[in-house]
Amino acid sequence: MSGCPFAGNSYLFNLNKLSLEDEKDDKSQEGINKAGKGGLVYGEYLQLNKILSAQELQSEKKGKLIHDEHLFIVTHQAYELWFKQILWEMDSVRVIFQNGHVRDERNMLKVITRINRISMILKLLVEQFSVLETMTALDFFDFRYYLSPASGFQSLQFRLLENKTGVPQSLRVPYNRRHYRDNFKGQDYELLLQSEQEPTLLQLVEAWLERTPGLDAEGFDFWGQFEVNVVKGLEEEFALLQAKPESEEKDDKLSEFQKQKDVLLSLFDEKRHEHLLSKGERRLSYKALKGALMIYFYREEPRFQVPFQLLTSLMDIDVLMTKWRYNHVCMVHRMIGSKAGTGGSSGYQYLRSTVSDRYKVFVDLFNLSTFLVPRHWIPKMNPSIHKFLYTAEYCDSSYFSSDDSD
């Protein structure tokens, strides 16, 4: 037997059955075309006439249309639209913190949802570079001349995002030996100046961490108990090491122990913390750092599960912003090598200098892992302490507001 094995009648479909035998019984067509009756339609609602006509190719205006300039413009416009959404979410979170609504734990989920949304958008923006990189360096070179002196550094929204998150002005990399704000004029300059004077997300989170229940000496006194346990634990570890027979391995372990001891005991040196704070190596106040570490240690406790999620989400934002900067640096290096930027900067060299901890806002949260200790060193909570942690927060009427958090 030859030919198609499905040629027999038993394999043939009745095409008539695939057609609509009775249109009256077709449930998919029972809707009502409301748009035909007038009123707001999709294109009007989204203002698509404005958005889709906003791609003005400079190469075309100069009489030499370069195909990939359209991709370049659309990609950067998409970035700016997403920056606008990120700022929208961040401003709403800052308002919740500023108005004290975050003291009502019911609003914490709203905060975390919006912070996570920011992270999801940033993930999208990190991946978006791969679309732009379908353009070769030569493709970009064809129209790059037409862009000058426009530059990505002039993105107002990205600078606002940095300021509102909490990038310290003192740690910013100068732009051609000048303050970054000098590259903006008029209303843009005023908006940047205003954003520098408003409470940042970092400052608002810091104030929230300082209120962590259980830090005060008259309550749980987490910090006092923790210091006692750490000192005792270090003494016990040292005694065990000293009891070992003399050897090169023992010397190495004692040396490693001393380093770890210095790190852990430095945690209880408030003056050292203030010194690191003045140098920009730490960002949170001493009390806020205590609160963050307490949340970190007791993250499995119901009271601290949501706060721990928030701290994790804040680190996610830092990680993704760093990835975005790194991807930007790599793309610029690929496209223009070591040439100067269209705005006059050193280009790749300048951008590379921004991929560092100086632009990491929540760097203290990353460093909490430095102070991890064995679980039995962490102060234990008895039933009365559990009760205290809840009543200290939830029974304070000043922590609640009748106003809507939005």
Short mmCIF file of C-alpha atoms in Angstrom, two decimals:
data_model
loop_
_atom_site.label_atom_id
_atom_site.label_comp_id
_atom_site.label_asym_id
_atom_site.label_seq_id
_atom_site.Cartn_x
_atom_site.Cartn_y
_atom_site.Cartn_z
CA MET A 1 0.00 0.00 0.00
CA SER A 2 1.44 3.32 -0.99
CA GLY A 3 0.54 6.98 -0.80
CA CYS A 4 -0.77 8.97 2.14
CA PRO A 5 -1.82 6.69 5.03
CA PHE A 6 -4.58 9.14 5.92
CA ALA A 7 -6.16 9.09 2.43
CA GLY A 8 -8.87 6.60 3.37
CA ASN A 9 -12.41 7.69 4.01
CA SER A 10 -12.11 6.85 7.69
CA TYR A 11 -9.69 9.73 8.12
CA LEU A 12 -11.64 12.36 6.22
CA PHE A 13 -13.22 15.20 8.17
CA ASN A 14 -16.66 16.49 7.39
CA LEU A 15 -15.75 20.08 6.62
CA ASN A 16 -19.41 21.04 6.68
CA LYS A 17 -19.45 20.33 10.40
CA LEU A 18 -16.66 22.85 10.90
CA SER A 19 -18.75 25.63 9.41
CA LEU A 20 -21.38 27.59 11.31
CA GLU A 21 -24.52 25.54 10.56
CA ASP A 22 -26.82 27.81 12.47
CA GLU A 23 -25.61 31.33 13.15
CA LYS A 24 -28.54 31.88 15.51
CA ASP A 25 -27.06 29.35 17.93
CA ASP A 26 -23.54 30.81 17.80
CA LYS A 27 -22.93 32.07 21.34
CA SER A 28 -19.71 33.85 20.26
CA GLN A 29 -21.78 36.41 18.31
CA GLU A 30 -24.26 37.40 21.00
CA GLY A 31 -22.42 40.57 22.08
CA ILE A 32 -23.43 44.16 21.42
CA ASN A 33 -21.22 46.52 19.43
CA LYS A 34 -21.28 49.45 21.86
CA ALA A 35 -18.54 51.32 19.98
CA GLY A 36 -20.89 51.71 17.02
CA LYS A 37 -23.18 53.84 19.20
CA GLY A 38 -20.53 56.50 19.79
CA GLY A 39 -18.57 57.50 22.89
CA LEU A 40 -14.98 56.86 23.97
CA VAL A 41 -13.05 54.36 21.84
CA TYR A 42 -9.72 52.58 22.30
CA GLY A 43 -7.54 54.96 20.29
CA GLU A 44 -9.00 58.04 21.97
CA TYR A 45 -8.69 56.59 25.47
CA LEU A 46 -4.99 55.78 24.95
CA GLN A 47 -4.30 58.98 22.98
CA LEU A 48 -2.68 56.82 20.31
CA ASN A 49 -2.75 59.63 17.76
CA LYS A 50 -0.21 61.47 19.94
CA ILE A 51 1.89 58.45 20.90
CA LEU A 52 2.15 56.90 17.45
CA SER A 53 2.96 60.21 15.75
CA ALA A 54 5.75 61.06 18.21
CA GLN A 55 8.50 59.24 16.28
CA GLU A 56 10.24 62.03 14.37
CA LEU A 57 13.36 60.69 12.67
CA GLN A 58 16.12 63.28 12.47
CA SER A 59 17.73 61.38 9.61
CA GLU A 60 14.51 61.68 7.60
CA LYS A 61 14.29 65.41 8.32
CA LYS A 62 17.84 65.78 7.02
CA GLY A 63 16.87 64.00 3.81
CA LYS A 64 18.55 60.66 4.46
CA LEU A 65 16.19 58.21 6.16
CA ILE A 66 18.04 55.65 8.34
CA HIS A 67 15.82 52.65 9.06
CA ASP A 68 17.11 51.78 12.58
CA GLU A 69 16.60 55.26 13.98
CA HIS A 70 12.93 54.34 14.32
CA LEU A 71 13.83 51.41 16.61
CA PHE A 72 16.13 53.66 18.63
CA ILE A 73 13.38 56.23 19.21
CA VAL A 74 10.61 53.74 20.00
CA THR A 75 12.82 51.85 22.49
CA HIS A 76 13.75 55.01 24.38
CA GLN A 77 10.18 56.26 24.37
CA ALA A 78 9.13 52.92 25.86
CA TYR A 79 11.77 53.37 28.56
CA GLU A 80 10.41 56.80 29.42
CA LEU A 81 6.82 55.52 29.62
CA TRP A 82 7.89 52.80 32.02
CA PHE A 83 9.94 55.32 34.05
CA LYS A 84 6.73 57.33 34.38
CA GLN A 85 4.89 54.27 35.73
CA ILE A 86 7.72 53.52 38.18
CA LEU A 87 7.58 57.08 39.49
CA TRP A 88 3.79 56.79 39.78
CA GLU A 89 4.13 53.67 41.94
CA MET A 90 7.02 55.05 44.00
CA ASP A 91 5.25 58.33 44.73
CA SER A 92 2.20 56.42 45.98
CA VAL A 93 4.39 54.29 48.27
CA ARG A 94 6.14 57.39 49.61
CA VAL A 95 2.78 58.99 50.38
CA ILE A 96 1.70 55.91 52.36
CA PHE A 97 4.90 56.10 54.40
CA GLN A 98 4.77 59.87 54.83
CA ASN A 99 1.17 59.88 56.05
CA GLY A 100 1.90 57.19 58.60
CA HIS A 101 -0.50 54.74 56.93
CA VAL A 102 2.27 52.14 56.82
CA ARG A 103 1.84 51.80 60.58
CA ASP A 104 -1.42 50.07 59.76
CA GLU A 105 -0.19 46.66 58.68
CA ARG A 106 -3.13 46.36 56.29
CA ASN A 107 -1.38 48.87 54.06
CA MET A 108 1.90 46.97 54.06
CA LEU A 109 0.60 44.54 51.46
CA LYS A 110 -0.29 47.49 49.24
CA VAL A 111 3.25 48.83 49.63
CA ILE A 112 4.83 45.46 48.84
CA THR A 113 2.56 44.98 45.81
CA ARG A 114 3.63 48.31 44.34
CA ILE A 115 7.31 47.81 45.15
CA ASN A 116 7.13 44.39 43.48
CA ARG A 117 5.46 46.00 40.48
CA ILE A 118 8.41 48.37 40.20
CA SER A 119 10.73 45.35 40.25
CA MET A 120 8.76 43.63 37.49
CA ILE A 121 8.96 46.75 35.32
CA LEU A 122 12.70 47.02 35.93
CA LYS A 123 13.12 43.38 34.88
CA LEU A 124 11.38 44.25 31.65
CA LEU A 125 13.64 47.27 31.14
CA VAL A 126 16.77 45.20 31.74
CA GLU A 127 15.65 42.73 29.07
CA GLN A 128 14.67 45.52 26.68
CA PHE A 129 18.34 46.15 25.89
CA SER A 130 18.34 42.90 23.90
CA VAL A 131 15.90 44.48 21.44
CA LEU A 132 18.09 47.53 20.99
CA GLU A 133 21.15 45.31 20.53
CA THR A 134 19.64 43.82 17.36
CA MET A 135 20.99 47.03 15.87
CA THR A 136 24.69 46.82 15.01
CA ALA A 137 27.29 49.45 15.84
CA LEU A 138 27.45 50.42 12.17
CA ASP A 139 23.66 50.76 12.03
CA PHE A 140 23.83 53.15 14.98
CA PHE A 141 26.78 55.01 13.51
CA ASP A 142 24.68 55.81 10.43
CA PHE A 143 22.41 58.17 12.40
CA ARG A 144 24.29 58.86 15.66
CA TYR A 145 25.58 62.19 14.33
CA TYR A 146 22.01 63.48 14.09
CA LEU A 147 21.39 62.96 17.83
CA SER A 148 23.99 65.36 19.20
CA PRO A 149 23.84 67.04 21.68
CA ALA A 150 20.91 64.94 22.96
CA SER A 151 21.97 62.31 25.50
CA GLY A 152 20.42 59.69 27.77
CA PHE A 153 21.97 61.55 30.70
CA GLN A 154 19.35 64.23 30.07
CA SER A 155 16.51 61.85 31.04
CA LEU A 156 14.68 63.88 33.66
CA GLN A 157 12.59 60.94 34.85
CA PHE A 158 15.62 58.69 35.47
CA ARG A 159 17.26 61.42 37.60
CA LEU A 160 13.99 61.89 39.50
CA LEU A 161 13.87 58.13 40.08
CA GLU A 162 17.39 58.18 41.51
CA ASN A 163 16.57 61.10 43.80
CA LYS A 164 13.25 59.76 45.04
CA THR A 165 14.75 56.35 45.76
CA GLY A 166 17.56 57.91 47.75
CA VAL A 167 20.81 58.08 45.75
CA PRO A 168 22.98 60.41 47.93
CA GLN A 169 23.91 63.65 46.19
CA SER A 170 27.36 63.51 47.79
CA LEU A 171 28.10 60.15 46.15
CA ARG A 172 27.02 61.00 42.62
CA VAL A 173 29.71 60.81 39.95
CA PRO A 174 30.24 64.36 38.59
CA TYR A 175 29.23 64.85 34.97
CA ASN A 176 32.18 66.53 33.21
CA ARG A 177 33.29 67.84 36.64
CA ARG A 178 29.95 69.56 37.16
CA HIS A 179 26.89 68.87 39.28
CA TYR A 180 24.41 66.66 37.43
CA ARG A 181 21.66 69.28 37.85
CA ASP A 182 23.64 71.81 35.80
CA ASN A 183 22.66 69.87 32.69
CA PHE A 184 19.00 70.77 33.19
CA LYS A 185 17.24 74.11 32.89
CA GLY A 186 13.97 75.81 33.77
CA GLN A 187 11.15 73.63 35.08
CA ASP A 188 13.24 70.44 34.80
CA TYR A 189 15.88 71.99 37.06
CA GLU A 190 13.24 73.01 39.59
CA LEU A 191 11.68 69.54 39.60
CA LEU A 192 15.07 67.95 40.31
CA LEU A 193 15.77 70.44 43.09
CA GLN A 194 12.37 69.73 44.63
CA SER A 195 12.95 65.97 44.46
CA GLU A 196 16.21 66.40 46.36
CA GLN A 197 14.38 68.19 49.18
CA GLU A 198 11.53 65.68 49.54
CA PRO A 199 11.77 62.65 51.87
CA THR A 200 13.31 59.79 49.91
CA LEU A 201 12.12 56.20 49.98
CA LEU A 202 15.30 55.36 51.90
CA GLN A 203 14.58 57.98 54.57
CA LEU A 204 10.98 56.86 54.94
CA VAL A 205 11.98 53.20 55.25
CA GLU A 206 14.63 54.24 57.77
CA ALA A 207 12.02 55.96 59.99
CA TRP A 208 9.79 52.85 59.70
CA LEU A 209 12.64 50.53 60.73
CA GLU A 210 13.42 52.71 63.75
CA ARG A 211 9.92 51.91 65.07
CA THR A 212 10.48 48.14 64.96
CA PRO A 213 8.84 46.79 68.14
CA GLY A 214 11.22 44.98 70.47
CA LEU A 215 14.21 47.30 70.15
CA ASP A 216 13.59 49.41 73.26
CA ALA A 217 15.28 48.37 76.50
CA GLU A 218 11.97 48.42 78.42
CA GLY A 219 10.46 45.93 75.99
CA PHE A 220 12.08 42.88 74.46
CA ASP A 221 15.45 44.66 74.32
CA PHE A 222 16.57 42.63 71.33
CA TRP A 223 19.83 44.55 70.92
CA GLY A 224 20.92 44.22 74.53
CA GLN A 225 20.20 40.49 74.61
CA PHE A 226 21.81 39.97 71.22
CA GLU A 227 25.05 41.64 72.30
CA VAL A 228 25.23 39.45 75.43
CA ASN A 229 24.63 36.31 73.37
CA VAL A 230 27.24 37.25 70.76
CA VAL A 231 29.92 37.96 73.37
CA LYS A 232 29.13 34.69 75.15
CA GLY A 233 29.08 32.75 71.89
CA LEU A 234 32.44 34.16 70.82
CA GLU A 235 33.97 33.25 74.20
CA GLU A 236 32.73 29.67 73.85
CA GLU A 237 34.06 29.38 70.29
CA PHE A 238 37.44 30.73 71.36
CA ALA A 239 37.64 28.25 74.23
CA LEU A 240 36.92 25.36 71.85
CA LEU A 241 39.64 26.52 69.47
CA GLN A 242 42.16 26.97 72.27
CA ALA A 243 41.54 23.42 73.46
CA LYS A 244 42.70 22.01 70.11
CA PRO A 245 46.30 20.76 69.81
CA GLU A 246 48.81 23.18 68.35
CA SER A 247 48.93 23.03 64.56
CA GLU A 248 49.00 25.18 61.47
CA GLU A 249 45.28 24.49 61.02
CA LYS A 250 44.59 25.80 64.54
CA ASP A 251 46.51 29.00 63.82
CA ASP A 252 44.51 29.53 60.63
CA LYS A 253 41.22 29.00 62.45
CA LEU A 254 42.23 31.37 65.26
CA SER A 255 43.15 34.00 62.69
CA GLU A 256 39.80 33.56 60.93
CA PHE A 257 38.00 33.64 64.29
CA GLN A 258 39.64 36.96 65.20
CA LYS A 259 38.48 38.52 61.94
CA GLN A 260 34.93 37.31 62.52
CA LYS A 261 35.04 38.52 66.12
CA ASP A 262 36.12 42.00 65.05
CA VAL A 263 33.29 42.14 62.49
CA LEU A 264 30.59 41.05 64.94
CA LEU A 265 31.73 43.26 67.82
CA SER A 266 31.97 46.26 65.49
CA LEU A 267 28.21 45.93 65.12
CA PHE A 268 27.79 47.20 68.69
CA ASP A 269 30.09 50.21 68.19
CA GLU A 270 27.71 53.09 67.51
CA LYS A 271 30.52 55.61 66.99
CA ARG A 272 32.03 53.44 64.26
CA HIS A 273 28.62 53.24 62.61
CA GLU A 274 28.29 57.03 62.64
CA HIS A 275 31.76 57.31 61.10
CA LEU A 276 30.82 54.92 58.27
CA LEU A 277 27.58 56.85 57.85
CA SER A 278 29.49 60.11 57.38
CA LYS A 279 31.66 58.45 54.72
CA GLY A 280 28.63 57.15 52.84
CA GLU A 281 29.55 53.51 53.47
CA ARG A 282 26.35 53.06 55.45
CA ARG A 283 23.01 54.68 54.73
CA LEU A 284 20.67 53.72 57.59
CA SER A 285 20.72 55.18 61.08
CA TYR A 286 22.05 52.97 63.87
CA LYS A 287 18.57 52.30 65.25
CA ALA A 288 17.19 51.51 61.78
CA LEU A 289 20.02 49.03 61.23
CA LYS A 290 19.07 47.33 64.50
CA GLY A 291 15.46 47.10 63.31
CA ALA A 292 16.48 45.66 59.95
CA LEU A 293 18.67 43.01 61.59
CA MET A 294 15.89 42.09 64.00
CA ILE A 295 13.47 41.61 61.09
CA TYR A 296 16.14 39.58 59.31
CA PHE A 297 16.64 37.24 62.27
CA TYR A 298 12.95 36.81 63.11
CA ARG A 299 11.65 36.72 59.51
CA GLU A 300 9.82 33.44 60.20
CA GLU A 301 7.75 35.06 62.94
CA PRO A 302 4.28 36.08 61.64
CA ARG A 303 4.86 39.63 62.91
CA PHE A 304 7.97 40.06 60.73
CA GLN A 305 7.12 38.09 57.60
CA VAL A 306 5.63 41.02 55.70
CA PRO A 307 8.39 43.48 56.77
CA PHE A 308 10.98 40.94 55.64
CA GLN A 309 9.28 40.72 52.24
CA LEU A 310 9.51 44.50 51.96
CA LEU A 311 13.24 44.53 52.75
CA THR A 312 13.79 41.80 50.17
CA SER A 313 11.83 43.74 47.55
CA LEU A 314 13.87 46.89 48.21
CA MET A 315 17.05 44.92 47.58
CA ASP A 316 15.50 43.63 44.35
CA ILE A 317 15.12 47.22 43.16
CA ASP A 318 18.81 47.91 43.85
CA VAL A 319 19.86 44.72 42.07
CA LEU A 320 17.76 45.49 39.00
CA MET A 321 18.89 49.12 38.83
CA THR A 322 22.49 47.89 38.95
CA LYS A 323 21.76 45.37 36.18
CA TRP A 324 20.14 48.11 34.12
CA ARG A 325 23.22 50.32 34.51
CA TYR A 326 25.52 47.43 33.66
CA ASN A 327 23.54 46.48 30.55
CA HIS A 328 23.57 50.11 29.50
CA VAL A 329 27.34 50.28 29.91
CA CYS A 330 27.84 47.10 27.87
CA MET A 331 25.56 48.31 25.09
CA VAL A 332 27.26 51.72 24.89
CA HIS A 333 30.69 50.06 24.81
CA ARG A 334 29.52 47.81 21.98
CA MET A 335 27.98 50.68 20.01
CA ILE A 336 30.55 53.48 20.36
CA GLY A 337 33.63 51.90 21.93
CA SER A 338 35.62 54.55 23.80
CA LYS A 339 34.22 57.56 21.91
CA ALA A 340 32.73 60.51 23.75
CA GLY A 341 28.97 60.49 24.35
CA THR A 342 26.62 62.56 22.20
CA GLY A 343 26.02 64.84 25.19
CA GLY A 344 29.73 65.49 25.69
CA SER A 345 30.57 63.00 28.45
CA SER A 346 33.41 60.49 28.26
CA GLY A 347 30.76 57.95 27.25
CA TYR A 348 31.64 54.41 28.28
CA GLN A 349 34.17 55.57 30.90
CA TYR A 350 31.62 57.78 32.65
CA LEU A 351 28.87 55.16 32.60
CA ARG A 352 31.21 52.48 33.93
CA SER A 353 31.95 54.65 36.98
CA THR A 354 28.24 54.64 37.91
CA VAL A 355 28.08 50.84 38.25
CA SER A 356 29.14 50.74 41.90
CA ASP A 357 27.81 50.65 45.45
CA ARG A 358 27.71 54.44 45.55
CA TYR A 359 24.47 54.21 43.54
CA LYS A 360 23.12 51.32 45.62
CA VAL A 361 20.53 52.89 47.91
CA PHE A 362 19.76 49.96 50.24
CA VAL A 363 23.33 48.72 50.53
CA ASP A 364 22.94 48.21 54.31
CA LEU A 365 20.29 45.55 53.70
CA PHE A 366 22.74 43.59 51.54
CA ASN A 367 25.37 43.82 54.27
CA LEU A 368 23.11 42.30 56.94
CA SER A 369 24.39 38.87 55.87
CA THR A 370 27.81 39.94 57.18
CA PHE A 371 26.42 39.64 60.70
CA LEU A 372 24.80 36.22 60.50
CA VAL A 373 25.34 34.12 63.63
CA PRO A 374 24.35 30.60 64.71
CA ARG A 375 20.61 30.42 65.41
CA HIS A 376 21.12 29.62 69.10
CA TRP A 377 22.83 33.01 69.54
CA ILE A 378 19.62 34.80 68.55
CA PRO A 379 17.57 35.80 71.63
CA LYS A 380 14.65 33.43 72.19
CA MET A 381 11.08 34.70 72.34
CA ASN A 382 8.81 33.38 75.08
CA PRO A 383 4.98 33.70 74.93
CA SER A 384 4.98 37.01 76.81
CA ILE A 385 7.45 38.50 74.30
CA HIS A 386 5.29 37.31 71.41
CA LYS A 387 2.33 39.10 73.00
CA PHE A 388 4.42 42.24 73.56
CA LEU A 389 5.51 42.42 69.91
CA TYR A 390 1.91 42.48 68.76
CA THR A 391 0.45 44.79 71.41
CA ALA A 392 3.35 47.24 71.05
CA GLU A 393 2.34 47.83 67.43
CA TYR A 394 -1.33 47.04 67.04
CA CYS A 395 -2.76 48.56 70.22
CA ASP A 396 -1.22 51.99 69.63
CA SER A 397 -4.13 54.04 68.26
CA SER A 398 -1.70 56.57 66.76
CA TYR A 399 -0.69 53.87 64.29
CA PHE A 400 -4.08 53.93 62.62
CA SER A 401 -5.76 56.56 60.53
CA SER A 402 -9.31 56.90 59.30
CA ASP A 403 -8.03 58.47 56.08
CA ASP A 404 -7.75 56.36 52.96
CA SER A 405 -4.12 55.45 52.31
CA ASP A 406 -4.54 56.36 48.68
#
